[in-house]
mmCIF file of C-alpha atoms and ligand atoms in Angstrom:
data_model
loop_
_atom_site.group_PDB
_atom_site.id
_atom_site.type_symbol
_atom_site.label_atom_id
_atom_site.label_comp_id
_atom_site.label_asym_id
_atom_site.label_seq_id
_atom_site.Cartn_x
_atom_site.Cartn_y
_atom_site.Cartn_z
ATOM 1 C CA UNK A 103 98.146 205.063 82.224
ATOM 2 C CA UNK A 104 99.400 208.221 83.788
ATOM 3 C CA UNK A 105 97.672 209.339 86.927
ATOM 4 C CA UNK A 106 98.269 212.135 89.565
ATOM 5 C CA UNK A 107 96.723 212.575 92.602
ATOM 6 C CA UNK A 108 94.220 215.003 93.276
ATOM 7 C CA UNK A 109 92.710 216.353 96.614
ATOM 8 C CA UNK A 110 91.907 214.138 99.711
ATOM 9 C CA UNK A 111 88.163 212.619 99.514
ATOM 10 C CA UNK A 112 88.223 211.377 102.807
ATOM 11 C CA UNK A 113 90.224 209.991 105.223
ATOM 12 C CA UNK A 114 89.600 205.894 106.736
ATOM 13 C CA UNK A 115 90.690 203.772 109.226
ATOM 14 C CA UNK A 116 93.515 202.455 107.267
ATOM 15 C CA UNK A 117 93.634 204.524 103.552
ATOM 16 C CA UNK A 118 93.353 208.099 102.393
ATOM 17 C CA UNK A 119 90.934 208.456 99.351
ATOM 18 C CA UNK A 120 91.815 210.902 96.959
ATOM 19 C CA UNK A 121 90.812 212.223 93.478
ATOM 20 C CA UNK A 122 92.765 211.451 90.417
ATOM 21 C CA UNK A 123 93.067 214.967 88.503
ATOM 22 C CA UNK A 124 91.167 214.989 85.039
ATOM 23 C CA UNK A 125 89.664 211.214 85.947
ATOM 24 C CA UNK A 126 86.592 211.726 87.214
ATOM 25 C CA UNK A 127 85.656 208.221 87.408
ATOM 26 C CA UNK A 128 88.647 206.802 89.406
ATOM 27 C CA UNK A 129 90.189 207.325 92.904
ATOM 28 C CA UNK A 130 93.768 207.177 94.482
ATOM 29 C CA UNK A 131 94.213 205.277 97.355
ATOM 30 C CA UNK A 132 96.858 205.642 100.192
ATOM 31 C CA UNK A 133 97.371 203.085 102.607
ATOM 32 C CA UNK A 134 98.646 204.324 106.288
ATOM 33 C CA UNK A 135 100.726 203.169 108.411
ATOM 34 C CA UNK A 136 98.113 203.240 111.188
ATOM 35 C CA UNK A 137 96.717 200.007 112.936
ATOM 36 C CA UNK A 138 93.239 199.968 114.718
ATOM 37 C CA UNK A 139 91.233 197.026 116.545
ATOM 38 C CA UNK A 140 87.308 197.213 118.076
ATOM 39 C CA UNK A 141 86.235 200.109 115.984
ATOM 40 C CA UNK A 142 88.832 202.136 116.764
ATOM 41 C CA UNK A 143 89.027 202.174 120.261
ATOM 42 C CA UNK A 144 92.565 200.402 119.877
ATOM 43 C CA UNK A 145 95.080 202.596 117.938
ATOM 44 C CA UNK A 146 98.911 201.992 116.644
ATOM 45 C CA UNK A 147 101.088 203.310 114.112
ATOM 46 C CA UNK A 148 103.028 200.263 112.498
ATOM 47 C CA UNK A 149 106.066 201.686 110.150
ATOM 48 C CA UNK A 150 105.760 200.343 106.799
ATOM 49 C CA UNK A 151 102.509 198.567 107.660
ATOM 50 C CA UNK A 152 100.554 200.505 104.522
ATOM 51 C CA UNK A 153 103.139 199.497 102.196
ATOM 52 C CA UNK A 154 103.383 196.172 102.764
ATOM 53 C CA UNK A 155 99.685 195.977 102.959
ATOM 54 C CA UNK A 156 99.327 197.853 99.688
ATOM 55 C CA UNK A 157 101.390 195.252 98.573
ATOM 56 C CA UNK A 158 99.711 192.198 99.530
ATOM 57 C CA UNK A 159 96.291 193.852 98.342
ATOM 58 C CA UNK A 160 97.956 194.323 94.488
ATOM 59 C CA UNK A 161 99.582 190.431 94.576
ATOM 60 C CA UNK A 162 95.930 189.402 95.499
ATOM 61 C CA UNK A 163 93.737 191.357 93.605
ATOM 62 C CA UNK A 164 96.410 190.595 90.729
ATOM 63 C CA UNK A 165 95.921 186.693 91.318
ATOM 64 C CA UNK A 166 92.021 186.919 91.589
ATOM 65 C CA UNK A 167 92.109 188.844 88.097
ATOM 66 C CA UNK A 168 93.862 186.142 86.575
ATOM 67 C CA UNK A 169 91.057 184.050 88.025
ATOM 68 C CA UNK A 170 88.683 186.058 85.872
ATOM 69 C CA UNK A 171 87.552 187.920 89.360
ATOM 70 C CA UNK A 172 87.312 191.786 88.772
ATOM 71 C CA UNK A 173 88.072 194.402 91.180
ATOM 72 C CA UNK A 174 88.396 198.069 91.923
ATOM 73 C CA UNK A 175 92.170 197.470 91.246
ATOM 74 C CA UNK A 176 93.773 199.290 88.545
ATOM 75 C CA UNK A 177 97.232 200.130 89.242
ATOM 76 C CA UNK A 178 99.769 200.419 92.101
ATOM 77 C CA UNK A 179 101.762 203.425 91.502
ATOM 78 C CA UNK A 180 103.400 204.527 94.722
ATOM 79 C CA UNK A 181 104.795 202.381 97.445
ATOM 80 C CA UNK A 182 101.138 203.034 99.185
ATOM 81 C CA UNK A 183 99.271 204.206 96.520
ATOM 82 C CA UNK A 184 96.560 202.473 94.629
ATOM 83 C CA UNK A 185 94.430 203.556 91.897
ATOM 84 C CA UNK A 186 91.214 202.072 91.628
ATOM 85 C CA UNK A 187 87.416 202.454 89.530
ATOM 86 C CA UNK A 188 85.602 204.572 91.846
ATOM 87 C CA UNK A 189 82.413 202.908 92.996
ATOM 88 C CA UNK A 190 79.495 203.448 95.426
ATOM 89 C CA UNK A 191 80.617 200.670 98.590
ATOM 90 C CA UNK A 192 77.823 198.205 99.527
ATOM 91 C CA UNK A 193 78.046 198.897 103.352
ATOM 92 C CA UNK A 194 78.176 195.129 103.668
ATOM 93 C CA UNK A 195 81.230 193.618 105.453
ATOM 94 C CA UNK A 196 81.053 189.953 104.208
ATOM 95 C CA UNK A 197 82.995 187.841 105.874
ATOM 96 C CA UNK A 198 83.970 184.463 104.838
ATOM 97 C CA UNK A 199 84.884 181.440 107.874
ATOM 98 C CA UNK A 200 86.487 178.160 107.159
ATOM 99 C CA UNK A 201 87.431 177.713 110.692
ATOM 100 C CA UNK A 202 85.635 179.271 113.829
ATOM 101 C CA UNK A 203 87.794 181.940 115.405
ATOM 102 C CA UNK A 204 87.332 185.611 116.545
ATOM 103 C CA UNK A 205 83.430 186.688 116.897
ATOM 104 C CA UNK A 206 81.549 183.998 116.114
ATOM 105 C CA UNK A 207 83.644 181.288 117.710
ATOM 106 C CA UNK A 208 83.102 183.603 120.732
ATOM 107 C CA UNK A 209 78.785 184.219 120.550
ATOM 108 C CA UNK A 210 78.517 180.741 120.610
ATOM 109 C CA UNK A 211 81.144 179.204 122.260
ATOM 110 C CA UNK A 212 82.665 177.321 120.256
ATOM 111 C CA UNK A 213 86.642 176.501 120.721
ATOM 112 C CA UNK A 214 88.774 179.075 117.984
ATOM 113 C CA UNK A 215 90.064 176.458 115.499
ATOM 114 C CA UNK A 216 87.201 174.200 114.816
ATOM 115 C CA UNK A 217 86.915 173.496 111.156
ATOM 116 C CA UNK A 218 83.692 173.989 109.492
ATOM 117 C CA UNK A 219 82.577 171.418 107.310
ATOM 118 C CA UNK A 220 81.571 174.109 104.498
ATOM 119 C CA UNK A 221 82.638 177.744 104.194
ATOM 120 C CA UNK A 222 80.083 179.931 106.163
ATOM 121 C CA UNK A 223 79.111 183.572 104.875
ATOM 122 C CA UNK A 224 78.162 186.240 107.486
ATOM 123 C CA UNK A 225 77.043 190.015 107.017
ATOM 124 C CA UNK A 226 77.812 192.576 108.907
ATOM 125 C CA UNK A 227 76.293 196.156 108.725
ATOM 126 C CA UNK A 228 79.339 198.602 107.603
ATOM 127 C CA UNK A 229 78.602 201.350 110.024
ATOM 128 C CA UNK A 230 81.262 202.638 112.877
ATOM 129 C CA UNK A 231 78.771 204.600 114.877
ATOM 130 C CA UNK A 232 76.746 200.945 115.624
ATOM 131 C CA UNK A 233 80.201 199.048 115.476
ATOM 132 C CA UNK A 234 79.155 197.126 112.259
ATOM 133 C CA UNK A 235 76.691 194.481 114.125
ATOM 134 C CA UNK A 236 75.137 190.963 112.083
ATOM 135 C CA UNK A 237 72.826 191.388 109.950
ATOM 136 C CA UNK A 238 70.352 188.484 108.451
ATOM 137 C CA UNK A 239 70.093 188.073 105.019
ATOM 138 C CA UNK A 240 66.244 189.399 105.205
ATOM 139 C CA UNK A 241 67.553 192.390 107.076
ATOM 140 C CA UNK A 242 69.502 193.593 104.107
ATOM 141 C CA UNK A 243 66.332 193.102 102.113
ATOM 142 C CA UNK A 244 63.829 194.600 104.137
ATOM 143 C CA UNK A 245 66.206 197.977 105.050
ATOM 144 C CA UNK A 246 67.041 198.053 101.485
ATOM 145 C CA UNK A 247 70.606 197.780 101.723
ATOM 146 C CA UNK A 248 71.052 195.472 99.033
ATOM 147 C CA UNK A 249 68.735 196.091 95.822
ATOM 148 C CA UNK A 250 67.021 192.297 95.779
ATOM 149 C CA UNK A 251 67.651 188.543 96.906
ATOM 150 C CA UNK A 252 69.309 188.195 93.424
ATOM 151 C CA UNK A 253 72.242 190.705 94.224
ATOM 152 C CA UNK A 254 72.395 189.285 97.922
ATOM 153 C CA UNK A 255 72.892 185.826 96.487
ATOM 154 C CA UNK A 256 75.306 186.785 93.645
ATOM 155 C CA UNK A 257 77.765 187.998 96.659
ATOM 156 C CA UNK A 258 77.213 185.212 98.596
ATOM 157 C CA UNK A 259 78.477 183.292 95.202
ATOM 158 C CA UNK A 260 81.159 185.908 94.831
ATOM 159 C CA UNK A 261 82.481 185.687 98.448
ATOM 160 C CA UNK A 262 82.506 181.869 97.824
ATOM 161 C CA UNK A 263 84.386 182.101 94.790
ATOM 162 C CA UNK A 264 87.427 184.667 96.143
ATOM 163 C CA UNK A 265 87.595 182.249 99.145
ATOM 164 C CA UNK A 266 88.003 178.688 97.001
ATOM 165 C CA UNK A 267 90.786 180.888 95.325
ATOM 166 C CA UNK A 268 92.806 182.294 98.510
ATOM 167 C CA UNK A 269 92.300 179.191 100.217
ATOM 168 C CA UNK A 270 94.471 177.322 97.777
ATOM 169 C CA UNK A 271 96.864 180.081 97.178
ATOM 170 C CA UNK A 272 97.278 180.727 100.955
ATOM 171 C CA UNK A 273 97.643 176.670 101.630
ATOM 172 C CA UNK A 274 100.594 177.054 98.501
ATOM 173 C CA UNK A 275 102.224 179.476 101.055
ATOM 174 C CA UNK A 276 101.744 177.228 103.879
ATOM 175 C CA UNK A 277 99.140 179.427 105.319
ATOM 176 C CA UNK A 278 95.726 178.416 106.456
ATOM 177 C CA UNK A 279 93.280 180.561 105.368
ATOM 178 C CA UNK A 280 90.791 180.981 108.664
ATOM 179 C CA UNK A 281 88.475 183.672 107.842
ATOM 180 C CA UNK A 282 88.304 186.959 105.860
ATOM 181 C CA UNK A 283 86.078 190.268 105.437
ATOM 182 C CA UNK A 284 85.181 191.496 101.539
ATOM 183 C CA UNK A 285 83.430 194.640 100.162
ATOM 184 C CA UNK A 286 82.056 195.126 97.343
ATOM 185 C CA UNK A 287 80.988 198.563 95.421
ATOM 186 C CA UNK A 288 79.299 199.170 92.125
ATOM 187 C CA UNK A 289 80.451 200.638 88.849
ATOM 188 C CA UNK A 290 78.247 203.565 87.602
ATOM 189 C CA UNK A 291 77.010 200.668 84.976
ATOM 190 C CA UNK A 292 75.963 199.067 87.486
ATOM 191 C CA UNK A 293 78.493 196.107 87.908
ATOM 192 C CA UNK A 294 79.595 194.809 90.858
ATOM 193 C CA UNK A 295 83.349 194.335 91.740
ATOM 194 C CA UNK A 296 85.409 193.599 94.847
ATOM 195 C CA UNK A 297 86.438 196.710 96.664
ATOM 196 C CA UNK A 298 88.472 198.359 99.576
ATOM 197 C CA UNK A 299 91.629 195.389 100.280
ATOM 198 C CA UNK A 300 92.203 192.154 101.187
ATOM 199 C CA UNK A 301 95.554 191.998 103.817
ATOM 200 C CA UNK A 302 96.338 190.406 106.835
ATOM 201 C CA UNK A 303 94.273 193.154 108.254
ATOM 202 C CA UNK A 304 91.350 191.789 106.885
ATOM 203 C CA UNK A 305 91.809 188.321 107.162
ATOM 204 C CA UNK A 306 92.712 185.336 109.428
ATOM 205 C CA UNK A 307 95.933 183.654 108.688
ATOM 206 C CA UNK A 308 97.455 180.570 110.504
ATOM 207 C CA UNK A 309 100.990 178.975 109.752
ATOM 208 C CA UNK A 310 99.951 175.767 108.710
ATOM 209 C CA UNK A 311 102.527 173.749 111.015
ATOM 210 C CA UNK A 312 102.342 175.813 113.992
ATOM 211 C CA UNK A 313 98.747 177.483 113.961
ATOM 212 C CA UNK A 314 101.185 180.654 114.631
ATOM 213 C CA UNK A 315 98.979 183.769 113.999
ATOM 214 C CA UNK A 316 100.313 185.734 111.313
ATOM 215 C CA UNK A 317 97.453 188.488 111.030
ATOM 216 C CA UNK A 318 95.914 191.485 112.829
ATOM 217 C CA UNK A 319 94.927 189.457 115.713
ATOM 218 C CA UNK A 320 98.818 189.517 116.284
ATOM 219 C CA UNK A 321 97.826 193.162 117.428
ATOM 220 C CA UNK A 322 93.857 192.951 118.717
ATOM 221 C CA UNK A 323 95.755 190.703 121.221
ATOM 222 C CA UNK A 324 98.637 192.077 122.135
ATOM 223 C CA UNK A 325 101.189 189.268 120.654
ATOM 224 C CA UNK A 326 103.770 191.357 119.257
ATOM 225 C CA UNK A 327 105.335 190.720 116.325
ATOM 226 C CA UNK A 328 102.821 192.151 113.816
ATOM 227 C CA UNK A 329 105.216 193.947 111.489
ATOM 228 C CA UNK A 330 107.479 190.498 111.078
ATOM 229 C CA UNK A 331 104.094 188.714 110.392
ATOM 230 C CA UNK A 332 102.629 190.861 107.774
ATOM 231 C CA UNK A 333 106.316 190.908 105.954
ATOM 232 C CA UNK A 334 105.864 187.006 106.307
ATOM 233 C CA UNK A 335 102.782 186.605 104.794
ATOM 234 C CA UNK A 336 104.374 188.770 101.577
ATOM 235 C CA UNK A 337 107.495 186.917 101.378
ATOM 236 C CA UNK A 338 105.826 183.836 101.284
ATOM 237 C CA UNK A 339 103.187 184.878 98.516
ATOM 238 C CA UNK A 340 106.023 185.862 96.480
ATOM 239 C CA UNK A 341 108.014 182.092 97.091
ATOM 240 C CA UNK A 342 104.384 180.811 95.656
ATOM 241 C CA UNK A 343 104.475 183.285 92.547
ATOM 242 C CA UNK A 344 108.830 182.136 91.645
ATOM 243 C CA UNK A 345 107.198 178.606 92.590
HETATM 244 P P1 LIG B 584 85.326 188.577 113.468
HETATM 245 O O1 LIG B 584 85.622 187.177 113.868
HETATM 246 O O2 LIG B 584 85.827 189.604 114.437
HETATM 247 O O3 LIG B 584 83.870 188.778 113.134
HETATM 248 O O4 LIG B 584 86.141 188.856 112.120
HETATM 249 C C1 LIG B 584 85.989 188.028 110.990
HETATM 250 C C2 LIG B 584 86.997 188.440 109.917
HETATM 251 O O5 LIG B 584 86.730 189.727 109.420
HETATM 252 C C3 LIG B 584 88.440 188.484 110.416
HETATM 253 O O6 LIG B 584 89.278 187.942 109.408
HETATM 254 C C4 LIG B 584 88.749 189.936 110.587
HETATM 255 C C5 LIG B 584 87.843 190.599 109.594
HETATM 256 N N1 LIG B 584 87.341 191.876 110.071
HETATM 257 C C6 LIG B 584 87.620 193.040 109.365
HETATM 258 O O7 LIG B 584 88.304 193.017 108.353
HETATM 259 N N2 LIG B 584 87.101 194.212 109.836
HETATM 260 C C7 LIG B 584 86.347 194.302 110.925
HETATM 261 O O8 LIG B 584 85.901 195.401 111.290
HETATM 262 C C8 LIG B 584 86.059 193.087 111.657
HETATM 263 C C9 LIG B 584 85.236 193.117 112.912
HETATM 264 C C10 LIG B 584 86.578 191.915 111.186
HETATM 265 N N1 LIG B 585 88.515 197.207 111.560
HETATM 266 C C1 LIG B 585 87.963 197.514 112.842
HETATM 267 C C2 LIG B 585 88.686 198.686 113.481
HETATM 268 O O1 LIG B 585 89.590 199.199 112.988
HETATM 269 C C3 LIG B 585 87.838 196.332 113.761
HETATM 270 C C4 LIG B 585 88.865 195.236 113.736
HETATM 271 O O2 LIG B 585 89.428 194.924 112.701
HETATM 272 O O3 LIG B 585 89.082 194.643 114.784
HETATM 273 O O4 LIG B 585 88.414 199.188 114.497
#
């Protein structure tokens, strides 16, 4: 399919949303090279960060397709540029933890590193102006962010599923797969499918020898390094795929 891009929708953290001319029901998305930690209050500009994170969002939405797990994803046109199915975002930030680290190790404190026995789902509220706080599951039901229990449960499920997949492809690449963040939107049908991206800026990602960060806490905590990391984690998703 040919798509151009239209006028800009609005303007994120990390992408540019734009309009696809004549396709009403599908956006362009442009992924910067900007880098920010604690809502924004920590700013970078990483060169080639939004391609290389454009790319490891298509090689993973790509693999969880073949998995029979939809997404927004559509096509990756540009070296940035995505097109995707336009949905409505469920401002849910669903984060998935195999190991403690980051947040919650820190409420409760707990060493970063200990293994959980089972994956653990948490919600967070997807709002900047509050900085995205926790959110129980009976929150979400009684502010109406989620339509009923059933949908709430069916991403739980979801979140489960896309983690029991990048687990094992991540471990393939030698990479432990600590914790991630998901969104999902719906489809005017009213389907629900995987949104926004999954990259190193989304996720926690330890060498598997070394523990060695390879993620954006490389940059939340000053380590240096983040561009080489990011390019890392590609390179060695693309060893797994000529595997
Ligand atoms: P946390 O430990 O800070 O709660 O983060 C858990 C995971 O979610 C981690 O992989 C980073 C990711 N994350 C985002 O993608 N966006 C965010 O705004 C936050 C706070 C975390
Ligand atoms: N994504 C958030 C921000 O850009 C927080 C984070 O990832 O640390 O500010």
């Amino acid at each position: 399919m040919n798509y151009s891009k239209g006028e800009l929708l609005y303007e994120g953290k990390a992408k540019r949303v734009y309009s696809v001319v004549d396709q009403n029901d599908v956006v362009w998305l442009e992924f910067k090279d900007s880098l920010t930690a604690f809502n924004a209050e920590k700013k970078a500009e990483l060169d080639d960060k939004g391609p290389i994170n454009r790319n490891i969002a298509t090689y993973i939405f790509k693999y969880l397709a073949d998995k029979d797990i939809g997404s927004h994803w559509l096509e990756s046109p540009g070296e940035r540029d995505m097109v995707c199915r336009k949905v409505e975002i469920i401002p849910l930030e669903v984060v998935v933890r195999n190991t403690l680290a980051g947040s919650t190790a820190k409420k409760f404190a707990i060493e970063e590193g200990t293994a959980l026995e089972e994956p653990l789902v948490e919600f967070y509220y997807k709002k900047d102006e509050l900085g995205d706080p926790f959110i129980s599951d009976d929150q979400i039901i009684a502010l109406k962010i989620c339509d009923n229990k059933v949908v709430l449960d069916e991403l739980k499920k979801r979140a489960l599923r896309v983690n029991t997949e990048l687990k094992a492809l991540f471990a393939k690449a030698n990479i432990n797969l600590i914790d991630f963040k998901l969104e999902f939107g719906t489809l005017p049908n009213g389907d629900i499918v995987l949104s926004d991206e999954i990259s190193p800026d989304s996720c926690r990602l330890w060498d598997m020898d070394s523990n060695e960060k390879m993620d954006k806490d490389r940059f939340r905590r000053d380590l240096g390094g983040v561009k080489e990391a990011y390019m890392n984690v590609y390179n060695r998703l693309l060893d797994v795929k000529s595997q």
